[in-house]
XYZ file of N, CA and C in Angstrom:
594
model
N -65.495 -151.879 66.105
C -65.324 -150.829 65.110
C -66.403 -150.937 64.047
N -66.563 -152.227 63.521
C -67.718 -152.708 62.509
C -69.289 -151.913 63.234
N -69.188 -152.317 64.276
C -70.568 -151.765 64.936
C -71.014 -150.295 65.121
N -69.515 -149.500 65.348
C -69.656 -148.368 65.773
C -69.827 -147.698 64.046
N -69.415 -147.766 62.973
C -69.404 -147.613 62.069
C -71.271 -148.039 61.365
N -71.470 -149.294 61.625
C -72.948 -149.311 61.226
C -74.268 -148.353 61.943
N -73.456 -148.020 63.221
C -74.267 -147.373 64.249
C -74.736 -145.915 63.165
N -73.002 -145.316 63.342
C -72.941 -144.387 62.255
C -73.948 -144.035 61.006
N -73.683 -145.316 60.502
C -74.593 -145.087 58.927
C -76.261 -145.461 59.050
N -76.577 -145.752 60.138
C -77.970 -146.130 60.368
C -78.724 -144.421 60.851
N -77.225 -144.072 61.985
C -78.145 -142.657 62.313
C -78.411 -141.803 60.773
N -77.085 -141.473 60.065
C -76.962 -141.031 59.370
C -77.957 -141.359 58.189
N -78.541 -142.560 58.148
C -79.439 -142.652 57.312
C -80.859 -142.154 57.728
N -81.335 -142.403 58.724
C -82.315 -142.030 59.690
C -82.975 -140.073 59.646
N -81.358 -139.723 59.837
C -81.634 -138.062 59.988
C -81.476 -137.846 58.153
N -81.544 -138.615 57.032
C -81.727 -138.065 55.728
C -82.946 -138.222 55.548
N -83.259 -139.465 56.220
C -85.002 -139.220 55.835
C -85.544 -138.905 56.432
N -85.188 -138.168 57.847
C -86.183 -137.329 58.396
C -86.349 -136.181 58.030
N -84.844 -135.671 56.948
C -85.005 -134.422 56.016
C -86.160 -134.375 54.950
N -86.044 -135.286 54.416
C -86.861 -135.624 53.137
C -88.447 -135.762 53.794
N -88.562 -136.361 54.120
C -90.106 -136.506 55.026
C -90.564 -135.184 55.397
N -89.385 -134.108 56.414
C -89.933 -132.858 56.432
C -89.612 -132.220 55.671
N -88.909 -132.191 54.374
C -89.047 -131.329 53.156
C -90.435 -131.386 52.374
N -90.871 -132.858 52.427
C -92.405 -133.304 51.742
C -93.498 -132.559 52.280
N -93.471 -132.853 53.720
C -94.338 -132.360 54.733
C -94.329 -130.681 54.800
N -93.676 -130.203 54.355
C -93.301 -128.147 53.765
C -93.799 -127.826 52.902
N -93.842 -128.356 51.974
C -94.029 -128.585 50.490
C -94.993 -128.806 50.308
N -95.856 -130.253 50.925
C -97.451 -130.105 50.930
C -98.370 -129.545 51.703
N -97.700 -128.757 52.636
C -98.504 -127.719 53.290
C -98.185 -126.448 52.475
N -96.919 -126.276 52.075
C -97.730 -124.928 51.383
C -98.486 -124.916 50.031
N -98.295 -126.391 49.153
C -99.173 -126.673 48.199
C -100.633 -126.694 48.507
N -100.648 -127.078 49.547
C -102.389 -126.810 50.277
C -102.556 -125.045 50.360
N -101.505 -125.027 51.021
C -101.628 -122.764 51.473
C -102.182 -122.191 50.310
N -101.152 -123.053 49.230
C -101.655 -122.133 48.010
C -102.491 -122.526 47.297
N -102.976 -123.849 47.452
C -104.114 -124.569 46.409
C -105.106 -123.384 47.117
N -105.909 -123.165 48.654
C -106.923 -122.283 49.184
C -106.594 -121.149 48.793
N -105.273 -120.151 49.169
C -105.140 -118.873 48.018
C -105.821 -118.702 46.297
N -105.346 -119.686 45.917
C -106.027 -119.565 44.653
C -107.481 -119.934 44.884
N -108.285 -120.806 45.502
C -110.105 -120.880 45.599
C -109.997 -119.952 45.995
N -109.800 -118.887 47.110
C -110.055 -117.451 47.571
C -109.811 -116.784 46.512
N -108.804 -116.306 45.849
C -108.465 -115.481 44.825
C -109.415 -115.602 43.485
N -109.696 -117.081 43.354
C -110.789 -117.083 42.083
C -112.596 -116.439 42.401
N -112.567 -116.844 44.146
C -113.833 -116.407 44.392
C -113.806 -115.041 44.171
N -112.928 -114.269 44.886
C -112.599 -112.872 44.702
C -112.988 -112.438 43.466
N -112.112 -113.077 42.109
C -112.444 -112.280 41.307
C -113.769 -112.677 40.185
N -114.273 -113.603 40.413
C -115.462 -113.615 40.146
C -116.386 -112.681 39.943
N -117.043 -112.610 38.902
C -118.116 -111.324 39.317
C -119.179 -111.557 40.308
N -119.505 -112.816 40.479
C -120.447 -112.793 41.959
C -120.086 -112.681 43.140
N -118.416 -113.148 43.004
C -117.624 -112.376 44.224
C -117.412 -111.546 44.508
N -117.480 -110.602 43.480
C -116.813 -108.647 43.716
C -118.192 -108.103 43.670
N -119.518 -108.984 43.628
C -120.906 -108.421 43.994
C -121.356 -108.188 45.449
N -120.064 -109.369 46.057
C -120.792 -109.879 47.480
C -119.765 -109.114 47.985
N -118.678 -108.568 47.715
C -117.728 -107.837 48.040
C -118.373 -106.136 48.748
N -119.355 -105.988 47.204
C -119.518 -104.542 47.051
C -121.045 -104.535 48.098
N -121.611 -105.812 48.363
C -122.770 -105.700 48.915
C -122.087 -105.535 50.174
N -121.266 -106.050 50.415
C -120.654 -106.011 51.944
C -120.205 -104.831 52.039
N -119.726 -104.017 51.616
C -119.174 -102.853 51.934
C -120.054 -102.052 52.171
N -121.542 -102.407 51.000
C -122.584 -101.313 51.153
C -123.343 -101.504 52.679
N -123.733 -102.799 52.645
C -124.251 -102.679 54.009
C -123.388 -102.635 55.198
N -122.558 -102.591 55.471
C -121.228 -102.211 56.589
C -121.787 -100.386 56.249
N -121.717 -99.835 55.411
C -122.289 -97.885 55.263
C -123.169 -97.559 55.828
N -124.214 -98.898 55.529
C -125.858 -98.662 56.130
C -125.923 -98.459 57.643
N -125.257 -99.381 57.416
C -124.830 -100.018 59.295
C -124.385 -98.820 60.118
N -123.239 -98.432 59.590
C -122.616 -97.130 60.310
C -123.726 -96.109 60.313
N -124.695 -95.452 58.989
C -125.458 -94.898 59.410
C -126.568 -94.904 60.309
N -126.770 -96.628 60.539
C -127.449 -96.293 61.570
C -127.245 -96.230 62.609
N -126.006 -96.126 63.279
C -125.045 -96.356 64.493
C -125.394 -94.440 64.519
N -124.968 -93.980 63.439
C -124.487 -92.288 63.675
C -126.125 -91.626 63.819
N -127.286 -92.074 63.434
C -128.668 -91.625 63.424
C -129.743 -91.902 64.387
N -128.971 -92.827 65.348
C -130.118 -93.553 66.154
C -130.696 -92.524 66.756
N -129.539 -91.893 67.571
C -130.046 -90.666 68.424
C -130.667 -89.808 67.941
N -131.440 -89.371 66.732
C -132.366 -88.668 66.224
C -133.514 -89.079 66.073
N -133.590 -90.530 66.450
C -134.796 -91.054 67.144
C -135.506 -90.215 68.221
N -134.686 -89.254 68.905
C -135.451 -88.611 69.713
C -135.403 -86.917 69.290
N -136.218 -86.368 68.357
C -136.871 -85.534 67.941
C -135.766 -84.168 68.367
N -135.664 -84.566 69.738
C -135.295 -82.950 70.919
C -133.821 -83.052 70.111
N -133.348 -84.190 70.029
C -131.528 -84.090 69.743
C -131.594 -83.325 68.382
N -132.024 -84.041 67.472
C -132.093 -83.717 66.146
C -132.518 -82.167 65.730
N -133.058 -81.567 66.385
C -133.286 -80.560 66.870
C -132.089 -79.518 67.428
N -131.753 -79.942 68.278
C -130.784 -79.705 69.094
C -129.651 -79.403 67.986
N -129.370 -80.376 67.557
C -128.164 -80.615 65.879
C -128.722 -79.959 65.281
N -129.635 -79.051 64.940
C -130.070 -78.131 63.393
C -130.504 -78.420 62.659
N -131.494 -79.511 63.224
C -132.449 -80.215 61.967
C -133.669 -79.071 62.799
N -134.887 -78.743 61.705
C -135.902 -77.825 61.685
C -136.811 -79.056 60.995
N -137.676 -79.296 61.869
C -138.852 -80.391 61.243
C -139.746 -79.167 61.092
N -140.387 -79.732 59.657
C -141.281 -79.655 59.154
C -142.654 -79.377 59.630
N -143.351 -79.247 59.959
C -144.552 -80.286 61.002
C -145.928 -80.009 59.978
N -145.959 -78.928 59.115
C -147.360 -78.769 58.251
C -147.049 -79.491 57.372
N -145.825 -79.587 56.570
C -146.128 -80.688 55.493
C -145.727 -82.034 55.457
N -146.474 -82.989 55.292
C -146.167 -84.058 55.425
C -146.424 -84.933 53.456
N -145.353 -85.038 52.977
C -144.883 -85.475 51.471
C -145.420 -86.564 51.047
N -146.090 -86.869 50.096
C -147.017 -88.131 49.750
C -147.394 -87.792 48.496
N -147.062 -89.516 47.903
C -147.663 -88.859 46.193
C -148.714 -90.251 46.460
N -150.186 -89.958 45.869
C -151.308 -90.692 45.816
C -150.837 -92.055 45.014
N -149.981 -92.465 44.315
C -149.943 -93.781 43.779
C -148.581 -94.246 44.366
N -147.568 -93.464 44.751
C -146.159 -94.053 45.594
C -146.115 -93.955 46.510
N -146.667 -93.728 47.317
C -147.077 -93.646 49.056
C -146.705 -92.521 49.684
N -145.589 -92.806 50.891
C -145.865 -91.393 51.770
C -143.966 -91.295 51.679
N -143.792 -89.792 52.096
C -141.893 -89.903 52.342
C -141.771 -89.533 53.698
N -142.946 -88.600 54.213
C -142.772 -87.982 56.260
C -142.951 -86.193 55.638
N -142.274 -86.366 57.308
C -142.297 -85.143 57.342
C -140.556 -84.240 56.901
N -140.441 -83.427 56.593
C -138.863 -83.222 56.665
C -138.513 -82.289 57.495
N -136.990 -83.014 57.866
C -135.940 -82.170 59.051
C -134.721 -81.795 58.480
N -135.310 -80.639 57.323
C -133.637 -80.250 56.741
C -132.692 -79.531 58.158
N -131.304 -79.925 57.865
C -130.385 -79.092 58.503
C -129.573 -78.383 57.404
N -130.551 -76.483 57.093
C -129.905 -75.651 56.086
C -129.115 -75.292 56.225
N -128.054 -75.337 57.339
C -126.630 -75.102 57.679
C -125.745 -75.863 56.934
N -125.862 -77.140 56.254
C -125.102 -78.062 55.433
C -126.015 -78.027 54.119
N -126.630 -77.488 53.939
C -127.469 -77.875 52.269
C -126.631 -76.619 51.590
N -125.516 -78.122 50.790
C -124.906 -76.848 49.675
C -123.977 -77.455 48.778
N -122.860 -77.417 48.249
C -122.119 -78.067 47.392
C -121.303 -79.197 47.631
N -121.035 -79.326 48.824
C -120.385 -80.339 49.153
C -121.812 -81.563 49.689
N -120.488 -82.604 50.202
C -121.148 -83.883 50.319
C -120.521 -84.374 51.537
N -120.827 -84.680 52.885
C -120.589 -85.380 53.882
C -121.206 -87.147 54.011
N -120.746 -87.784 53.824
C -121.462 -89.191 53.689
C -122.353 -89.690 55.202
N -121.359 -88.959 55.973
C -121.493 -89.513 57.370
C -122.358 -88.306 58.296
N -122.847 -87.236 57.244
C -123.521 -86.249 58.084
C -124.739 -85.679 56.993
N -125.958 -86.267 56.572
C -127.139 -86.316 56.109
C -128.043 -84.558 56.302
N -128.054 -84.106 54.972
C -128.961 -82.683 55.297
C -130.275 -82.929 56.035
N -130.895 -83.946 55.453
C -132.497 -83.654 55.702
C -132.607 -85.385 56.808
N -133.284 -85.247 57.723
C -133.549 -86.543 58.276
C -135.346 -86.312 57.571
N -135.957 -87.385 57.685
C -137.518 -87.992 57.519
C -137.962 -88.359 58.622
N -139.126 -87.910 59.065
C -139.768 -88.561 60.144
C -141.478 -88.786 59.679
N -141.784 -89.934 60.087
C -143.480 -90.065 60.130
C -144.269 -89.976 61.247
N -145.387 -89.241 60.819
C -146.151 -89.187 61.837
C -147.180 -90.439 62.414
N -147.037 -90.743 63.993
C -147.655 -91.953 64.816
C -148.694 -91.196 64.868
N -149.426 -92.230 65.538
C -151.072 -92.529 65.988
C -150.990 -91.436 66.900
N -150.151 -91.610 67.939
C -150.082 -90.970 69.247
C -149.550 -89.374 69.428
N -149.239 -89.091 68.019
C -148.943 -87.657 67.575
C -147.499 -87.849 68.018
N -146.521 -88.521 67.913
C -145.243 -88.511 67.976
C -144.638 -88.737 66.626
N -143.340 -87.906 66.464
C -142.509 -88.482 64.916
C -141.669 -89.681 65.448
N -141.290 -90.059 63.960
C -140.364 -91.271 64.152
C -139.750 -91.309 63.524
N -138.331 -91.560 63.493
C -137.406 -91.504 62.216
C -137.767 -92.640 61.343
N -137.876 -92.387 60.141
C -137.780 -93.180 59.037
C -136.800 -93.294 57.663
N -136.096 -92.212 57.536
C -134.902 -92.083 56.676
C -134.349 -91.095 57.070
N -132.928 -91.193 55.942
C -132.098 -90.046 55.759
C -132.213 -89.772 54.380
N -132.117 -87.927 54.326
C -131.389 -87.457 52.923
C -130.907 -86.898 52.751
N -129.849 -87.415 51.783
C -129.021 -86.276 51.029
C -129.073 -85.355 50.209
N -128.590 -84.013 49.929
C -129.215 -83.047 49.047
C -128.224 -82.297 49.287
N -127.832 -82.323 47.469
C -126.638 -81.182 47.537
C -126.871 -80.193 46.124
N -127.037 -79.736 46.275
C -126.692 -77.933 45.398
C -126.015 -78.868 44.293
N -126.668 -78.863 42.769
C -126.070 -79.178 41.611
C -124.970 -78.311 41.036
N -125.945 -77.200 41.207
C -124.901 -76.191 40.561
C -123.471 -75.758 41.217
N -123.859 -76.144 42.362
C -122.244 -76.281 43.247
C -121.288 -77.239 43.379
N -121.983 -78.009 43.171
C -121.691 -79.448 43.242
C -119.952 -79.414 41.972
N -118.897 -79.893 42.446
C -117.811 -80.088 41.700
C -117.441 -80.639 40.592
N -118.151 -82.009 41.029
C -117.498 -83.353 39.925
C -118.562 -83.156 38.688
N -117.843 -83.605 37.581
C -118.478 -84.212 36.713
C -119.437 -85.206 36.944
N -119.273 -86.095 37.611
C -120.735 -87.055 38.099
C -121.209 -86.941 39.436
N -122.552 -86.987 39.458
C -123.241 -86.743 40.260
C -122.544 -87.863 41.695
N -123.395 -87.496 42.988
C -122.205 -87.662 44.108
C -122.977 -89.387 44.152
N -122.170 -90.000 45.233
C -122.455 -91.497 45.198
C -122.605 -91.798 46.445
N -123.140 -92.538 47.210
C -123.734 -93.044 48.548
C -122.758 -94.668 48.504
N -121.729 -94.862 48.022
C -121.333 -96.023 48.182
C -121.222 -96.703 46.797
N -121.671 -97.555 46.451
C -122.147 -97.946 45.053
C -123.121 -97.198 44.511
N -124.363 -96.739 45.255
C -125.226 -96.031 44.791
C -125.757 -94.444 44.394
N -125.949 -94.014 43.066
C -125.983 -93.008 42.496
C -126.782 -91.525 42.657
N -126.658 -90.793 43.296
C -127.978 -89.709 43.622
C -128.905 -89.740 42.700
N -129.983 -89.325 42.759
C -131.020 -88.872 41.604
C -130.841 -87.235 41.455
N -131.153 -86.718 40.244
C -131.105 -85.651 39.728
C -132.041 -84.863 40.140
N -132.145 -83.786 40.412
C -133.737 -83.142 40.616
C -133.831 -82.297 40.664
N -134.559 -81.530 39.166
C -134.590 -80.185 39.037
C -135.281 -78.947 40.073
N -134.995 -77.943 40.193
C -135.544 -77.065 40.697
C -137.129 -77.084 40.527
N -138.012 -77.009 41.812
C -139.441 -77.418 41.891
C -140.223 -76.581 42.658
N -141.259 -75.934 42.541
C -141.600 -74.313 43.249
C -142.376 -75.061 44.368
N -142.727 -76.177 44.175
C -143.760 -77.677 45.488
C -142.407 -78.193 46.092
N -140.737 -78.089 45.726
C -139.846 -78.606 46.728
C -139.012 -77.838 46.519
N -137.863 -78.478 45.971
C -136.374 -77.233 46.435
C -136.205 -76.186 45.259
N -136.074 -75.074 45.808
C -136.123 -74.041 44.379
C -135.209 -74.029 43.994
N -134.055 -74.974 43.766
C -132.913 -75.103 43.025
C -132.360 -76.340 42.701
N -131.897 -76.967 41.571
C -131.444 -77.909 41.016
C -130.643 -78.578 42.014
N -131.033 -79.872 41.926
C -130.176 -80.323 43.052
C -129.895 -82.327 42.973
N -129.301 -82.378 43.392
C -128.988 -84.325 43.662
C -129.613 -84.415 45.330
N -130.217 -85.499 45.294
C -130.769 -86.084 46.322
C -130.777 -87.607 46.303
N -130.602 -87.951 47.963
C -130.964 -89.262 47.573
C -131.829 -89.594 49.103
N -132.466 -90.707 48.893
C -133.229 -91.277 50.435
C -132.978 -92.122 50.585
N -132.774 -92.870 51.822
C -132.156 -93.790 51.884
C -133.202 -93.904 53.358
N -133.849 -95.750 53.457
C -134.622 -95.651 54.385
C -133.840 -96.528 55.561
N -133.365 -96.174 56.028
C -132.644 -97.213 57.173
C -133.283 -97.221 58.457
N -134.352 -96.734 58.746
C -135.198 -96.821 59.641
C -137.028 -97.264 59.552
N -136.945 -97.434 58.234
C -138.351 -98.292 58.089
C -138.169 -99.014 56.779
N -138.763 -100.086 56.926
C -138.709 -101.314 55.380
C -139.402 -100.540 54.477
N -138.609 -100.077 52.998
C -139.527 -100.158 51.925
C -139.856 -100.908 50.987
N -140.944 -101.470 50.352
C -140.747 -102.511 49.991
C -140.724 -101.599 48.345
N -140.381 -100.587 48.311
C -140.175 -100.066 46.893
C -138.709 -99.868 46.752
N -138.064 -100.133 47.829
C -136.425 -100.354 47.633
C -135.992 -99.418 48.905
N -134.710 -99.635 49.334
C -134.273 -98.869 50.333
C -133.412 -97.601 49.724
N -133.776 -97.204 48.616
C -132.946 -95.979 48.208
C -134.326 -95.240 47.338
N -135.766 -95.422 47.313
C -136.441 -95.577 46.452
C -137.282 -93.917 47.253
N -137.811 -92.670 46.425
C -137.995 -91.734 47.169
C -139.018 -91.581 47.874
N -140.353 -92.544 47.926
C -141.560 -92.855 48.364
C -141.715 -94.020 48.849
N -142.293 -94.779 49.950
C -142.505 -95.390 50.790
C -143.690 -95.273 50.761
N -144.598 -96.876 49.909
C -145.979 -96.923 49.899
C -146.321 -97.746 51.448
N -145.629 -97.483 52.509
C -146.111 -97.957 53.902
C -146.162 -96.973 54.854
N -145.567 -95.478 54.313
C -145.744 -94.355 55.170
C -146.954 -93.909 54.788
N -147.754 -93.703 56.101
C -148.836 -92.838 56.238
C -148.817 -91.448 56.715
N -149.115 -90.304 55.634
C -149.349 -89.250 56.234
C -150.819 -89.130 57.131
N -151.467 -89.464 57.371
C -153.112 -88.971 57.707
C -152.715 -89.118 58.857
């Protein structure tokens, strides 16, 4: 009886501290769960975190545009879609370099804003007398235009641009955006001192 009774209090002691051991073992795993929640949450709100946040989002946009533009790499499509290239003028200012040729599609140049569907594509002219895509732009009708602030590409802001009798004869927001050739004057910047018109 003595034995069966110590048997008793040995299990019984055994399965309390195997409670306690896995109550500890709960407890410091989710003190770990949450010690990394909070380093994530502080990186988050960091301002160099909600920089790398907003850079990520921007280039994930870029990205998609160039997923949705490739195929206007070939002249005939883009075409095909209602872009009208240009072919006599080719845009260049003597101290900011060159912008191409332009392929407005005037079927969308107007008050609204499609992010994912670009009025004007850019193309430059090759050696071999072929175009090549080199950007996209946007261009929307100011005076149509809705909002109080001018429209946004993501984080980034259109430029303003008055009515010009050498470009658009009406007030308008534009922006360029080069996702098909490096500028080293910025990838939103309206001249590209590496495009050659000649």
């Amino acid at each position: 009886m003595k034995n069966l009774n110590l048997k008793i209090r040995l299990v019984t002691f055994l399965i309390g501290m195997s409670v306690l051991l896995f109550a500890q073992c709960t407890m410091d795993g989710i003190e770990h769960i949450d010690n990394n929640l909070a380093v994530i949450d502080e990186i988050i709100n960091t301002e160099s975190g909600q920089e790398n946040l907003r850079k990520s989002d921007q280039n994930q946009l870029l990205a998609e545009m160039r997923r949705l533009t490739v195929k206007y790499q070939r002249l005939e499509i883009a075409e095909a879609n209602g872009y009208i290239l240009d072919r006599e003028h080719c845009v260049a200012h003597p101290e900011l370099g060159g912008m191409g040729h332009h392929a407005p599609n005037f079927e969308i140049v107007d008050g609204e804003y499609d992010v994912f569907q670009p009025e004007v594509l850019v193309y430059e002219p090759m050696e071999n007398g072929k175009m090549k895509l080199v950007a996209i732009e946007y261009v929307v009708m100011a005076d149509l235009w809705s909002q109080e602030t001018p429209p946004m590409f993501g984080e980034v802001e259109f430029d303003f641009v008055p009515a010009n009798p050498m470009g658009l004869p009406f007030d308008n927001y534009q922006l360029h955006i080069w996702i098909w050739k490096h500028n080293p004057s910025g990838i939103y910047a309206p001249f590209n001192p590496t495009v050659n018109c000649q």
